[in-house]
XYZ file of C-alpha atoms in Angstrom:
335
model
C 0.018 -0.114 0.006
C 1.377 3.437 -0.828
C 2.114 5.783 2.013
C -0.156 8.717 0.967
C -3.050 10.699 2.145
C -6.431 9.035 1.262
C -8.676 10.967 -1.216
C -12.045 12.194 -0.048
C -12.971 13.867 -3.457
C -11.642 14.662 -6.891
C -11.127 17.699 -9.137
C -12.592 17.371 -12.730
C -10.121 19.134 -14.874
C -12.401 19.639 -17.862
C -11.022 21.150 -20.995
C -8.837 24.071 -19.830
C -7.276 25.598 -16.611
C -8.324 29.000 -17.825
C -11.846 29.661 -16.336
C -13.021 31.873 -19.175
C -12.224 29.073 -21.627
C -13.895 26.514 -19.422
C -16.967 28.667 -19.342
C -17.131 28.923 -23.053
C -16.791 25.117 -23.488
C -19.534 24.719 -20.902
C -21.786 27.023 -22.756
C -21.041 25.182 -26.118
C -21.776 21.894 -24.566
C -25.134 23.143 -22.816
C -26.379 24.222 -26.250
C -25.494 20.795 -27.912
C -27.228 19.173 -24.814
C -30.422 21.123 -25.230
C -30.574 20.331 -28.935
C -30.003 16.602 -28.255
C -32.563 16.428 -25.543
C -35.227 18.402 -27.641
C -34.635 16.173 -30.649
C -34.865 12.835 -28.711
C -37.946 14.094 -26.666
C -39.555 14.962 -29.892
C -38.743 11.569 -31.443
C -40.165 9.849 -28.189
C -43.203 11.919 -28.451
C -43.856 11.178 -32.245
C -43.565 7.482 -31.575
C -45.729 7.481 -28.671
C -48.613 9.379 -30.310
C -48.582 8.170 -33.805
C -50.283 4.736 -34.337
C -48.178 4.198 -37.469
C -45.155 4.042 -35.370
C -46.415 1.447 -32.894
C -44.044 -1.295 -34.314
C -41.215 -3.195 -32.641
C -38.466 -1.156 -34.489
C -39.819 2.052 -33.255
C -40.503 0.745 -29.802
C -36.724 -0.137 -29.359
C -35.808 3.302 -30.974
C -38.043 5.005 -28.387
C -36.124 3.297 -25.533
C -32.830 4.044 -27.205
C -33.755 7.688 -27.244
C -34.747 7.510 -23.703
C -31.473 5.977 -22.764
C -29.599 8.509 -24.590
C -31.512 11.385 -22.626
C -30.602 9.891 -19.432
C -26.967 9.161 -20.639
C -26.221 12.765 -21.659
C -28.120 14.223 -18.844
C -25.445 12.757 -16.261
C -22.186 14.809 -17.227
C -23.119 17.807 -19.350
C -25.324 19.764 -16.895
C -22.752 18.948 -14.122
C -19.967 20.217 -16.060
C -21.961 23.419 -17.065
C -22.630 24.182 -13.610
C -18.884 23.638 -12.757
C -17.831 25.917 -15.529
C -20.030 28.796 -14.559
C -19.131 28.561 -10.749
C -15.619 27.717 -11.347
C -15.777 24.891 -8.927
C -14.540 21.642 -10.324
C -14.633 19.537 -7.213
C -16.703 16.405 -6.856
C -17.252 14.035 -3.985
C -16.230 10.423 -4.075
C -19.991 9.559 -3.589
C -20.934 12.020 -6.540
C -18.127 10.448 -8.683
C -19.568 7.002 -7.842
C -22.990 8.038 -8.774
C -21.911 9.526 -12.074
C -19.878 6.489 -13.036
C -22.849 4.036 -12.295
C -25.375 6.103 -14.172
C -23.197 6.627 -17.234
C -22.160 2.983 -17.177
C -25.667 1.569 -16.713
C -27.311 3.857 -19.599
C -24.347 3.156 -21.673
C -24.474 -0.600 -21.347
C -28.228 -0.358 -21.829
C -27.697 1.522 -25.144
C -25.411 -1.288 -26.378
C -28.040 -4.043 -25.382
C -31.043 -1.958 -26.968
C -28.953 -1.579 -30.244
C -28.181 -5.388 -30.218
C -31.938 -6.175 -29.819
C -32.506 -3.876 -32.755
C -30.067 -5.750 -34.967
C -32.159 -8.900 -34.108
C -35.315 -7.115 -35.079
C -33.842 -6.027 -38.407
C -32.654 -9.547 -38.944
C -36.041 -11.200 -38.273
C -37.847 -8.578 -40.421
C -35.694 -9.195 -43.485
C -34.543 -12.734 -43.283
C -37.670 -14.181 -41.582
C -40.623 -11.888 -42.670
C -43.452 -14.384 -42.519
C -42.620 -15.213 -38.939
C -41.918 -11.535 -37.928
C -45.241 -10.881 -35.911
C -45.010 -14.044 -33.948
C -41.234 -13.644 -33.108
C -41.333 -9.925 -32.387
C -44.635 -9.906 -30.507
C -45.204 -7.194 -27.993
C -44.514 -9.427 -25.022
C -41.154 -10.469 -26.653
C -40.235 -6.870 -27.261
C -41.033 -5.886 -23.729
C -38.942 -8.603 -22.474
C -35.847 -7.785 -24.476
C -36.060 -4.174 -23.609
C -36.528 -5.075 -19.846
C -33.730 -7.421 -20.106
C -31.578 -4.634 -21.662
C -32.296 -2.092 -18.925
C -31.872 -4.531 -16.126
C -28.686 -5.951 -17.461
C -27.212 -2.548 -17.887
C -28.213 -1.460 -14.317
C -26.776 -4.693 -13.050
C -23.427 -4.228 -14.902
C -23.242 -0.600 -13.920
C -23.563 -1.617 -10.206
C -20.993 -4.243 -10.655
C -18.654 -1.865 -12.413
C -19.005 0.889 -9.927
C -18.631 -1.333 -6.988
C -15.415 -2.933 -8.487
C -13.937 0.514 -9.055
C -14.753 1.999 -5.723
C -13.771 -0.886 -3.813
C -10.218 0.318 -4.143
C -8.514 3.070 -2.059
C -7.454 6.195 -3.808
C -4.479 8.228 -2.981
C -1.942 10.609 -4.671
C -3.250 13.191 -7.169
C -6.978 13.809 -7.097
C -7.214 15.515 -10.456
C -9.070 13.600 -13.074
C -8.239 14.961 -16.605
C -11.801 14.746 -17.893
C -14.966 16.479 -17.483
C -16.647 13.414 -15.946
C -15.491 10.437 -13.714
C -13.911 7.911 -15.977
C -12.437 4.536 -15.058
C -8.753 4.933 -16.568
C -8.284 8.093 -14.496
C -9.484 6.427 -11.324
C -7.228 3.330 -11.984
C -4.231 5.724 -12.211
C -4.893 7.254 -8.689
C -5.647 3.984 -7.030
C -3.243 2.885 -4.322
C -4.464 -0.692 -4.092
C -1.832 -3.316 -4.485
C -4.193 -5.622 -6.271
C -6.913 -4.790 -8.760
C -8.660 -8.099 -9.155
C -12.150 -6.919 -8.365
C -11.989 -4.037 -11.106
C -10.153 -6.274 -13.581
C -12.964 -8.866 -13.058
C -15.529 -6.146 -13.674
C -13.603 -4.949 -16.909
C -13.452 -8.556 -18.093
C -17.189 -8.987 -17.520
C -17.827 -5.892 -19.551
C -15.624 -6.698 -22.397
C -17.089 -10.207 -22.625
C -20.713 -8.686 -22.703
C -19.441 -6.248 -25.379
C -17.968 -8.769 -27.468
C -21.086 -10.856 -27.326
C -23.261 -7.961 -28.432
C -20.742 -7.028 -31.248
C -20.626 -10.799 -32.401
C -24.226 -10.954 -32.389
C -24.697 -7.607 -34.479
C -21.990 -8.787 -36.882
C -23.723 -12.174 -37.557
C -27.111 -10.464 -37.861
C -25.733 -8.147 -40.451
C -23.961 -10.970 -42.448
C -27.389 -12.677 -42.708
C -29.100 -9.502 -43.535
C -26.728 -8.222 -46.308
C -26.796 -11.840 -47.770
C -30.633 -11.712 -48.038
C -30.838 -8.167 -49.211
C -28.414 -8.720 -52.167
C -30.595 -11.650 -53.350
C -33.604 -9.163 -53.774
C -33.944 -8.737 -57.584
C -34.941 -4.947 -57.568
C -32.875 -2.010 -56.630
C -35.685 -0.228 -55.030
C -36.298 -3.273 -52.567
C -32.447 -3.392 -51.792
C -32.546 0.342 -51.079
C -35.386 0.238 -48.834
C -34.018 -2.564 -46.782
C -30.643 -0.942 -46.583
C -32.441 2.233 -45.401
C -33.697 0.562 -42.387
C -30.476 -1.024 -41.477
C -27.723 1.502 -42.215
C -28.907 4.119 -39.547
C -28.807 1.441 -36.832
C -25.456 0.184 -37.880
C -24.084 3.825 -37.919
C -25.247 4.493 -34.409
C -23.929 1.197 -32.931
C -20.456 1.538 -34.825
C -20.060 5.146 -33.560
C -21.038 4.360 -29.925
C -18.891 1.281 -29.683
C -15.850 3.176 -31.288
C -16.037 6.237 -28.944
C -16.734 3.888 -25.931
C -13.664 1.908 -26.562
C -11.437 4.760 -26.929
C -12.687 6.472 -23.758
C -12.845 3.460 -21.487
C -9.951 1.306 -22.771
C -7.289 3.908 -23.257
C -4.213 3.858 -20.986
C -4.614 6.123 -17.830
C -2.575 9.474 -18.241
C -2.029 12.368 -16.101
C -3.068 15.001 -18.492
C -5.750 14.891 -21.125
C -4.748 15.371 -24.816
C -6.660 17.073 -27.495
C -7.746 13.828 -28.815
C -8.718 12.453 -25.326
C -11.088 15.644 -24.855
C -12.614 15.126 -28.433
C -13.369 11.552 -28.006
C -14.834 12.269 -24.547
C -17.148 14.942 -26.130
C -17.956 12.578 -29.025
C -18.745 9.724 -26.611
C -21.085 11.567 -24.558
C -22.818 13.793 -27.230
C -22.519 12.338 -30.768
C -24.473 8.997 -30.454
C -27.497 10.686 -28.823
C -27.331 13.284 -31.349
C -27.192 10.874 -34.258
C -30.091 8.712 -33.061
C -32.969 11.204 -33.834
C -31.036 12.847 -36.827
C -30.325 9.805 -39.032
C -33.724 8.124 -38.204
C -35.593 11.226 -39.298
C -33.833 12.516 -42.324
C -34.666 9.467 -44.681
C -37.615 7.980 -42.695
C -41.032 8.596 -44.456
C -43.073 7.292 -41.428
C -41.253 9.826 -38.889
C -41.704 12.638 -41.301
C -45.296 11.898 -41.477
C -45.656 11.620 -37.914
C -44.016 15.073 -37.691
C -46.505 16.616 -40.054
C -49.424 15.191 -38.272
C -48.091 16.862 -35.003
C -47.511 20.025 -36.980
C -51.186 19.975 -38.022
C -52.261 19.707 -34.404
C -50.068 22.323 -33.086
C -50.241 24.624 -36.162
C -53.730 24.518 -37.573
C -53.975 26.438 -40.941
C -57.214 28.384 -39.867
C -55.905 29.459 -36.396
C -52.506 30.385 -37.756
C -54.215 32.314 -40.718
C -56.507 34.402 -38.274
C -53.588 35.108 -35.919
C -51.449 36.602 -38.712
C -54.305 38.637 -40.087
C -55.040 40.144 -36.640
C -51.324 41.160 -36.293
C -50.525 42.139 -39.939
C -53.925 42.628 -41.564
C -52.128 44.349 -44.651
C -50.000 41.257 -45.193
C -51.115 38.174 -47.444
C -51.728 35.885 -44.498
C -52.596 32.845 -46.676
C -49.049 33.145 -48.282
C -47.422 33.313 -44.800
C -49.517 30.336 -43.645
C -48.534 28.189 -46.655
C -44.761 28.930 -45.895
C -45.081 27.926 -42.110
C -47.435 24.938 -42.554
C -46.344 23.637 -45.999
C -47.380 19.910 -46.055
């Protein structure tokens, strides 16, 4: 055991030692955070309200968006508050809670994405049995297992990490608590518990990756046998967004959580930390909405409810009676 003072809290270094630059970074991440939250909540609302979106794929997508909202809400608001108060300290309990929540929601993301790959496999490779296999009960079961397994793994991972005593430098070169930084300041002679947790996480991650890869091997082989180009394009359009989100999340998570511990964060470390926390939740609603006709139709239906033609026409006429209100209405509510 190292002869050093035990640590009772940590200092989150963030992006810069300059308070002004730290505040700018905090405001920038806050804007991104609000945009991600609003887009994901809008997607959840559309899926919940529109009857055409009551399918297994969108059920998984709604849970994925919900996990993303929880995931990004753990580090970003805390960093923003720290940046404007210029107080970067965090208690051991706060750090443990942050690690538990981020690990739980991140693991839940991976499991839900894996379930979504199985859903796409059944839809494309076994279409005649799709309704029987992907019944509402089975979908709820898969999502429930994903959430429960994520929380269980988060608890195990956090307990393994904080079962060690910490000593030495209390500076964490990130804007959130990450395991590589905590391992660096551990003064335990043995790291068996945390390595067991890391091993379990690695095995679960590899199982999910293998399941996704196998699913897409069967999916691509089936799609390439479709005789028409239109049919192939439609099948790829439902699979590529999922594959993109899964690949980005796994790549950034591996870089952040499996990198060697260091005393100072490089520009690449900071960049990948932002990508890890912001990019996957931001990609989810964007790529599922840009080329998705069902989501666009649901959005138009919601616009019709919130922006009726007649009421907007009267409102504009009462405010600007000399203006051609009908033209203005057409521009704002053009369906």
